[in-house]
């Protein structure tokens, strides 16, 4: 889920209501960046049909499991999931994109599904830069020079980082909840109590009791997060179970715990990524064409659109997705997410 950094503080200080946030957005951005209301989409489960024909490829430190759908010679879209979700967040997005001629790559992030470390000696590192490096290495292994990068939660942060550090690899960006790049230094600053309360699971994971509790109760814990993050989404047990299989990955707990501890400076990253983290710590602007999305019933911590609009210096549009849509926007509103991917190269 998103990084606290200063975006949560901006959310609390910059918006006192949804209407106030919308007013700030419309007043503060140019015409190309104003909120575009998407058609209401009823929250719904997407059923329990699963992706078939999963592939594996060695890339960097990993043997990555991924979906590869659509014409091999089509423009490429890479779709990135978050925590605690998996590739099936895009189960209803992929056919919409392939029907439009896209080749769509949907990888399991490190610690999920069939993605595995090649060596037992590799650090089970969840810091923000390493996940982006994984996807660049996946694109290299697949000989994909450039793609539309789209994601939510951890996937949105990863997409942000790729667009900021490797813009030549990103044709365009679609990011749910906007700009999510953070830093350990930024996270040292305490937030107001209401904001800290929203990050309860991060503080739980900071303790050994929390790490043991997550390892013991992964399925129940992650189902609770689904319910809290998407309070109006009526997913059924089969839909959750389909994604929960991805959490049985032997490195899942280690990656999740390290990710959240790293954010608070309670765990160290790897020295080989220090330069990337220094570049990210200054909150670099993103110049590639971008569409950001936000849902109207997102129960997870997230910044207000007005707080991050200035981080996108290229062609930019923000879309508000209505209809009781929660945090897992691609799965709850696949039409809106797919439309953003199809439209972002035409800004």
CSV table of C-alpha atoms in Angstrom, one decimal:
chain,number,residue,atom,x,y,z
A,1,UNK,CA,0.0,0.0,0.0
A,2,UNK,CA,1.2,3.6,-0.5
A,3,UNK,CA,4.1,5.2,1.3
A,4,UNK,CA,3.3,7.7,4.1
A,5,UNK,CA,6.0,10.3,3.2
A,6,UNK,CA,4.8,13.8,3.0
A,7,UNK,CA,1.8,12.9,0.7
A,8,UNK,CA,-0.3,11.8,3.7
A,9,UNK,CA,0.6,15.1,5.5
A,10,UNK,CA,-0.4,17.0,2.3
A,11,UNK,CA,-3.7,15.1,2.2
A,12,UNK,CA,-4.6,16.1,5.8
A,13,UNK,CA,-3.5,19.7,5.4
A,14,UNK,CA,-4.5,20.3,1.8
A,15,UNK,CA,-8.0,18.8,1.9
A,16,UNK,CA,-10.7,19.1,4.5
A,17,UNK,CA,-13.4,17.5,2.4
A,18,UNK,CA,-13.8,15.8,-1.0
A,19,UNK,CA,-15.3,19.0,-2.4
A,20,UNK,CA,-12.4,21.1,-1.2
A,21,UNK,CA,-10.0,18.7,-2.8
A,22,UNK,CA,-11.8,18.8,-6.1
A,23,UNK,CA,-11.9,22.6,-6.0
A,24,UNK,CA,-8.1,22.8,-5.3
A,25,UNK,CA,-7.5,20.5,-8.2
A,26,UNK,CA,-9.6,22.4,-10.7
A,27,UNK,CA,-8.1,25.8,-9.6
A,28,UNK,CA,-4.5,24.7,-9.4
A,29,UNK,CA,-4.0,22.7,-12.7
A,30,UNK,CA,-4.1,23.6,-16.3
A,31,UNK,CA,-6.9,22.4,-18.5
A,32,UNK,CA,-5.0,19.2,-19.5
A,33,UNK,CA,-4.7,18.2,-15.9
A,34,UNK,CA,-8.2,18.8,-14.5
A,35,UNK,CA,-10.2,16.0,-13.0
A,36,UNK,CA,-12.1,14.0,-15.6
A,37,UNK,CA,-15.1,12.2,-13.9
A,38,UNK,CA,-15.3,8.6,-15.1
A,39,UNK,CA,-18.7,7.0,-15.5
A,40,UNK,CA,-19.9,5.4,-12.3
A,41,UNK,CA,-19.0,1.7,-12.1
A,42,UNK,CA,-20.8,-0.5,-9.6
A,43,UNK,CA,-18.3,-2.2,-7.2
A,44,UNK,CA,-18.3,-5.9,-8.0
A,45,UNK,CA,-16.2,-9.0,-7.8
A,46,UNK,CA,-14.7,-10.2,-11.0
A,47,UNK,CA,-15.4,-13.9,-10.5
A,48,UNK,CA,-12.9,-16.7,-10.0
A,49,UNK,CA,-11.6,-17.2,-13.5
A,50,UNK,CA,-7.8,-17.3,-13.5
A,51,UNK,CA,-5.1,-16.4,-16.0
A,52,UNK,CA,-3.9,-19.4,-17.9
A,53,UNK,CA,-0.6,-20.1,-19.7
A,54,UNK,CA,1.5,-18.4,-17.0
A,55,UNK,CA,5.1,-18.0,-18.2
A,56,UNK,CA,8.5,-17.9,-16.4
A,57,UNK,CA,11.7,-16.1,-17.3
A,58,UNK,CA,15.0,-15.4,-15.6
A,59,UNK,CA,15.6,-11.7,-15.1
A,60,UNK,CA,18.2,-10.3,-12.7
A,61,UNK,CA,17.9,-12.0,-9.3
A,62,UNK,CA,14.6,-13.6,-10.1
A,63,UNK,CA,12.7,-16.2,-12.0
A,64,UNK,CA,9.6,-14.1,-12.7
A,65,UNK,CA,6.2,-15.5,-13.3
A,66,UNK,CA,4.1,-13.4,-15.7
A,67,UNK,CA,1.2,-13.2,-18.1
A,68,UNK,CA,2.0,-12.4,-21.7
A,69,UNK,CA,-1.2,-11.8,-23.7
A,70,UNK,CA,-2.1,-10.2,-27.0
A,71,UNK,CA,-0.2,-9.8,-30.3
A,72,UNK,CA,3.6,-10.2,-30.0
A,73,UNK,CA,4.2,-7.2,-32.2
A,74,UNK,CA,1.7,-4.9,-30.6
A,75,UNK,CA,2.5,-1.9,-28.4
A,76,UNK,CA,3.3,-3.1,-24.9
A,77,UNK,CA,1.6,-2.4,-21.6
A,78,UNK,CA,3.2,-3.6,-18.3
A,79,UNK,CA,0.6,-3.8,-15.5
A,80,UNK,CA,1.9,-3.9,-11.9
A,81,UNK,CA,-0.1,-5.1,-8.8
A,82,UNK,CA,0.4,-4.1,-5.2
A,83,UNK,CA,0.0,-5.5,-1.7
A,84,UNK,CA,-1.9,-7.5,-0.7
A,85,UNK,CA,-3.1,-8.3,-4.3
A,86,UNK,CA,-1.8,-10.2,-7.3
A,87,UNK,CA,-1.9,-10.3,-11.1
A,88,UNK,CA,-5.7,-11.0,-11.0
A,89,UNK,CA,-6.3,-7.4,-10.1
A,90,UNK,CA,-6.0,-7.1,-13.9
A,91,UNK,CA,-8.1,-10.1,-15.0
A,92,UNK,CA,-10.7,-7.9,-16.6
A,93,UNK,CA,-8.3,-5.2,-17.8
A,94,UNK,CA,-6.1,-7.5,-20.0
A,95,UNK,CA,-8.8,-8.6,-22.5
A,96,UNK,CA,-9.8,-4.9,-23.0
A,97,UNK,CA,-6.2,-4.0,-23.9
A,98,UNK,CA,-5.5,-7.0,-26.0
A,99,UNK,CA,-8.7,-6.3,-28.0
A,100,UNK,CA,-7.2,-2.9,-28.8
A,101,UNK,CA,-4.0,-4.6,-30.1
A,102,UNK,CA,-1.8,-4.3,-27.1
A,103,UNK,CA,0.7,-6.9,-25.9
A,104,UNK,CA,0.1,-7.0,-22.1
A,105,UNK,CA,2.7,-8.2,-19.6
A,106,UNK,CA,1.5,-8.8,-16.0
A,107,UNK,CA,4.3,-10.0,-13.7
A,108,UNK,CA,4.1,-11.3,-10.1
A,109,UNK,CA,6.2,-9.0,-8.0
A,110,UNK,CA,9.0,-10.5,-5.9
A,111,UNK,CA,7.5,-12.4,-3.1
A,112,UNK,CA,4.3,-13.2,-5.0
A,113,UNK,CA,2.9,-16.2,-7.0
A,114,UNK,CA,5.4,-18.1,-9.0
A,115,UNK,CA,8.2,-15.5,-8.9
A,116,UNK,CA,11.2,-17.0,-7.1
A,117,UNK,CA,14.7,-15.9,-6.2
A,118,UNK,CA,17.4,-17.7,-8.2
A,119,UNK,CA,19.7,-17.9,-5.1
A,120,UNK,CA,19.0,-18.6,-1.5
A,121,UNK,CA,21.8,-16.1,-0.7
A,122,UNK,CA,20.1,-13.1,-2.2
A,123,UNK,CA,18.7,-10.7,0.3
A,124,UNK,CA,14.9,-10.7,0.6
A,125,UNK,CA,14.8,-7.0,0.0
A,126,UNK,CA,11.6,-5.1,-0.4
A,127,UNK,CA,12.9,-1.5,-0.7
A,128,UNK,CA,11.2,0.6,-3.3
A,129,UNK,CA,14.1,0.8,-5.8
A,130,UNK,CA,14.6,-2.9,-6.1
A,131,UNK,CA,11.1,-3.6,-7.3
A,132,UNK,CA,11.5,-1.1,-10.2
A,133,UNK,CA,14.9,-2.7,-11.0
A,134,UNK,CA,13.1,-6.1,-11.2
A,135,UNK,CA,10.7,-4.8,-13.9
A,136,UNK,CA,13.4,-3.1,-15.9
A,137,UNK,CA,15.3,-6.4,-15.9
A,138,UNK,CA,12.1,-8.2,-16.9
A,139,UNK,CA,11.7,-5.9,-19.9
A,140,UNK,CA,15.4,-6.5,-20.8
A,141,UNK,CA,14.9,-10.2,-20.6
A,142,UNK,CA,11.8,-10.0,-22.8
A,143,UNK,CA,13.6,-7.6,-25.2
A,144,UNK,CA,11.0,-4.9,-24.6
A,145,UNK,CA,12.5,-1.5,-25.2
A,146,UNK,CA,9.6,0.7,-24.1
A,147,UNK,CA,6.1,0.2,-22.7
A,148,UNK,CA,3.2,1.9,-21.1
A,149,UNK,CA,3.7,1.2,-17.4
A,150,UNK,CA,0.5,1.1,-15.3
A,151,UNK,CA,-0.1,0.1,-11.7
A,152,UNK,CA,-1.6,0.6,-8.3
A,153,UNK,CA,-0.3,0.5,-4.7
A,154,UNK,CA,3.2,-1.0,-4.8
A,155,UNK,CA,2.8,-1.2,-8.5
A,156,UNK,CA,2.0,2.5,-8.9
A,157,UNK,CA,5.1,3.4,-6.9
A,158,UNK,CA,7.2,1.0,-9.0
A,159,UNK,CA,5.7,2.6,-12.2
A,160,UNK,CA,6.5,6.1,-10.8
A,161,UNK,CA,10.1,5.1,-10.1
A,162,UNK,CA,10.5,3.6,-13.6
A,163,UNK,CA,9.1,6.8,-15.2
A,164,UNK,CA,11.4,9.0,-13.1
A,165,UNK,CA,14.6,7.1,-13.4
A,166,UNK,CA,14.2,5.4,-16.7
A,167,UNK,CA,12.0,7.6,-18.8
A,168,UNK,CA,13.4,6.2,-22.0
A,169,UNK,CA,11.8,2.8,-21.1
A,170,UNK,CA,8.3,4.3,-20.3
A,171,UNK,CA,6.2,5.4,-23.2
A,172,UNK,CA,3.6,6.7,-20.7
A,173,UNK,CA,2.5,6.2,-17.2
A,174,UNK,CA,-0.9,5.3,-15.5
A,175,UNK,CA,-0.7,5.6,-11.7
A,176,UNK,CA,-3.5,5.0,-9.2
A,177,UNK,CA,-3.2,7.5,-6.3
A,178,UNK,CA,-0.7,9.5,-8.2
A,179,UNK,CA,2.9,10.2,-7.0
A,180,UNK,CA,4.0,7.6,-4.5
A,181,UNK,CA,7.9,7.9,-4.5
A,182,UNK,CA,9.1,8.2,-0.9
A,183,UNK,CA,12.3,8.1,1.1
A,184,UNK,CA,13.5,6.9,4.5
A,185,UNK,CA,14.4,10.5,5.4
A,186,UNK,CA,11.0,11.8,4.6
A,187,UNK,CA,9.4,9.0,6.6
A,188,UNK,CA,11.3,10.0,9.8
A,189,UNK,CA,8.9,13.0,10.2
A,190,UNK,CA,5.9,12.1,12.4
A,191,UNK,CA,2.5,12.6,10.9
A,192,UNK,CA,-0.7,13.9,12.7
A,193,UNK,CA,-2.4,11.2,14.9
A,194,UNK,CA,-5.2,10.6,12.4
A,195,UNK,CA,-2.7,9.8,9.7
A,196,UNK,CA,-0.6,7.6,11.9
A,197,UNK,CA,-3.7,5.7,12.8
A,198,UNK,CA,-4.3,4.8,9.2
A,199,UNK,CA,-0.9,3.2,9.0
A,200,UNK,CA,-1.6,0.8,11.9
A,201,UNK,CA,-0.4,-2.3,10.0
A,202,UNK,CA,3.0,-0.6,9.2
A,203,UNK,CA,3.6,-0.2,12.9
A,204,UNK,CA,2.4,-3.8,13.6
A,205,UNK,CA,4.9,-5.1,11.0
A,206,UNK,CA,7.7,-3.1,12.7
A,207,UNK,CA,7.5,-5.5,15.7
A,208,UNK,CA,8.6,-9.1,15.9
A,209,UNK,CA,5.1,-9.9,17.2
A,210,UNK,CA,3.7,-8.3,14.0
A,211,UNK,CA,6.0,-10.3,11.7
A,212,UNK,CA,5.1,-13.5,13.5
A,213,UNK,CA,1.4,-12.5,13.4
A,214,UNK,CA,1.5,-11.8,9.7
A,215,UNK,CA,3.3,-15.1,9.0
A,216,UNK,CA,0.7,-17.0,11.0
A,217,UNK,CA,-2.3,-15.2,9.6
A,218,UNK,CA,-1.4,-14.2,6.0
A,219,UNK,CA,-4.8,-15.0,4.5
A,220,UNK,CA,-7.0,-13.6,7.2
A,221,UNK,CA,-4.8,-10.5,7.5
A,222,UNK,CA,-4.8,-9.8,3.8
A,223,UNK,CA,-8.5,-10.4,3.5
A,224,UNK,CA,-9.0,-7.8,6.3
A,225,UNK,CA,-6.9,-5.3,4.3
A,226,UNK,CA,-9.1,-5.9,1.2
A,227,UNK,CA,-12.2,-5.2,3.3
A,228,UNK,CA,-10.8,-2.0,4.9
A,229,UNK,CA,-9.2,-0.7,1.7
A,230,UNK,CA,-12.3,-1.3,-0.5
A,231,UNK,CA,-15.3,-1.1,2.0
A,232,UNK,CA,-17.9,-1.1,-0.8
A,233,UNK,CA,-16.4,-3.9,-2.9
A,234,UNK,CA,-18.5,-7.0,-2.8
A,235,UNK,CA,-15.9,-9.6,-3.6
A,236,UNK,CA,-16.7,-13.3,-2.9
A,237,UNK,CA,-14.6,-16.0,-1.3
A,238,UNK,CA,-13.6,-17.5,-4.6
A,239,UNK,CA,-12.3,-14.1,-5.9
A,240,UNK,CA,-10.2,-13.6,-2.7
A,241,UNK,CA,-8.9,-17.2,-2.7
A,242,UNK,CA,-7.7,-16.9,-6.3
A,243,UNK,CA,-5.4,-14.0,-5.3
A,244,UNK,CA,-4.5,-15.5,-1.9
A,245,UNK,CA,-2.7,-18.4,-3.6
A,246,UNK,CA,-0.1,-15.8,-4.6
A,247,UNK,CA,0.7,-15.2,-0.9
A,248,UNK,CA,1.9,-18.7,-0.4
A,249,UNK,CA,5.2,-17.7,-2.0
A,250,UNK,CA,8.0,-18.7,0.3
A,251,UNK,CA,9.4,-15.2,0.3
A,252,UNK,CA,6.1,-13.3,0.6
A,253,UNK,CA,6.3,-12.6,4.4
A,254,UNK,CA,10.0,-11.6,4.3
A,255,UNK,CA,9.4,-9.1,1.4
A,256,UNK,CA,6.4,-7.5,2.9
A,257,UNK,CA,7.9,-7.1,6.3
A,258,UNK,CA,11.2,-5.7,4.9
A,259,UNK,CA,9.3,-3.3,2.7
A,260,UNK,CA,7.4,-1.7,5.5
A,261,UNK,CA,10.3,-1.7,7.9
A,262,UNK,CA,12.6,-0.2,5.3
A,263,UNK,CA,10.2,2.7,4.8
A,264,UNK,CA,10.5,3.6,8.5
A,265,UNK,CA,14.3,3.2,8.5
A,266,UNK,CA,14.0,0.1,10.7
A,267,UNK,CA,15.7,-2.1,8.0
A,268,UNK,CA,18.5,-1.4,5.7
A,269,UNK,CA,18.4,-1.8,1.9
A,270,UNK,CA,21.2,-3.1,-0.2
A,271,UNK,CA,24.2,-0.9,-1.0
A,272,UNK,CA,23.9,-1.6,-4.7
A,273,UNK,CA,20.7,0.4,-4.7
A,274,UNK,CA,21.9,3.3,-2.6
A,275,UNK,CA,22.5,5.6,-5.6
A,276,UNK,CA,19.0,5.0,-6.9
A,277,UNK,CA,17.5,5.7,-3.5
A,278,UNK,CA,19.4,9.0,-3.3
A,279,UNK,CA,18.0,10.0,-6.6
A,280,UNK,CA,14.5,9.1,-5.4
A,281,UNK,CA,14.8,10.9,-2.1
A,282,UNK,CA,14.7,14.3,-3.8
A,283,UNK,CA,11.2,13.5,-5.2
A,284,UNK,CA,12.1,13.7,-8.9
A,285,UNK,CA,9.5,15.0,-11.3
A,286,UNK,CA,8.0,12.8,-13.9
A,287,UNK,CA,8.0,14.1,-17.5
A,288,UNK,CA,6.5,11.2,-19.4
A,289,UNK,CA,2.8,11.5,-20.4
A,290,UNK,CA,0.7,10.5,-17.3
A,291,UNK,CA,-2.8,9.8,-16.3
A,292,UNK,CA,-3.4,9.5,-12.6
A,293,UNK,CA,-6.5,7.9,-11.1
A,294,UNK,CA,-8.3,8.1,-7.8
A,295,UNK,CA,-11.3,6.2,-6.6
A,296,UNK,CA,-14.1,7.7,-4.5
A,297,UNK,CA,-14.2,4.9,-1.8
A,298,UNK,CA,-10.5,4.3,-1.3
A,299,UNK,CA,-10.2,3.1,2.3
A,300,UNK,CA,-6.3,3.0,2.2
A,301,UNK,CA,-4.1,6.0,3.0
A,302,UNK,CA,-3.6,8.0,-0.1
A,303,UNK,CA,-2.7,11.6,-1.1
A,304,UNK,CA,-5.1,14.1,-2.5
A,305,UNK,CA,-4.7,14.7,-6.3
A,306,UNK,CA,-3.9,18.4,-5.7
A,307,UNK,CA,-0.9,17.4,-3.6
A,308,UNK,CA,0.9,15.5,-6.3
A,309,UNK,CA,-0.2,17.2,-9.6
A,310,UNK,CA,2.9,19.4,-9.7
A,311,UNK,CA,5.2,16.3,-9.7
A,312,UNK,CA,4.1,15.5,-13.3
A,313,UNK,CA,5.8,18.0,-15.6
A,314,UNK,CA,4.8,16.4,-18.9
A,315,UNK,CA,1.4,15.9,-20.5
A,316,UNK,CA,-1.0,15.1,-17.6
A,317,UNK,CA,-4.6,14.3,-16.8
A,318,UNK,CA,-6.2,13.3,-13.6
A,319,UNK,CA,-9.3,11.0,-13.5
A,320,UNK,CA,-11.7,10.6,-10.6
A,321,UNK,CA,-13.4,7.2,-10.7
A,322,UNK,CA,-16.8,7.2,-9.0
A,323,UNK,CA,-19.3,4.5,-8.0
A,324,UNK,CA,-18.1,3.2,-4.7
A,325,UNK,CA,-14.7,2.1,-6.1
A,326,UNK,CA,-12.0,1.2,-3.5
A,327,UNK,CA,-8.3,0.8,-3.4
A,328,UNK,CA,-8.1,-2.1,-5.9
A,329,UNK,CA,-9.1,0.1,-8.7
A,330,UNK,CA,-8.1,-2.1,-11.7
A,331,UNK,CA,-10.2,-5.0,-10.4
A,332,UNK,CA,-13.1,-2.9,-9.2
A,333,UNK,CA,-13.3,-0.6,-12.2
A,334,UNK,CA,-11.5,-2.4,-15.1
A,335,UNK,CA,-13.1,-0.2,-17.7
A,336,UNK,CA,-11.7,3.0,-16.2
A,337,UNK,CA,-8.2,1.6,-15.7
A,338,UNK,CA,-8.1,0.1,-19.3
A,339,UNK,CA,-9.4,3.3,-20.8
A,340,UNK,CA,-6.6,5.3,-19.0
A,341,UNK,CA,-4.0,2.9,-20.5
A,342,UNK,CA,-5.5,3.3,-24.0
A,343,UNK,CA,-5.8,7.1,-23.7
A,344,UNK,CA,-2.5,8.0,-22.0
A,345,UNK,CA,-0.4,7.8,-25.2
A,346,UNK,CA,-2.9,10.2,-26.9
A,347,UNK,CA,-2.6,13.1,-24.4
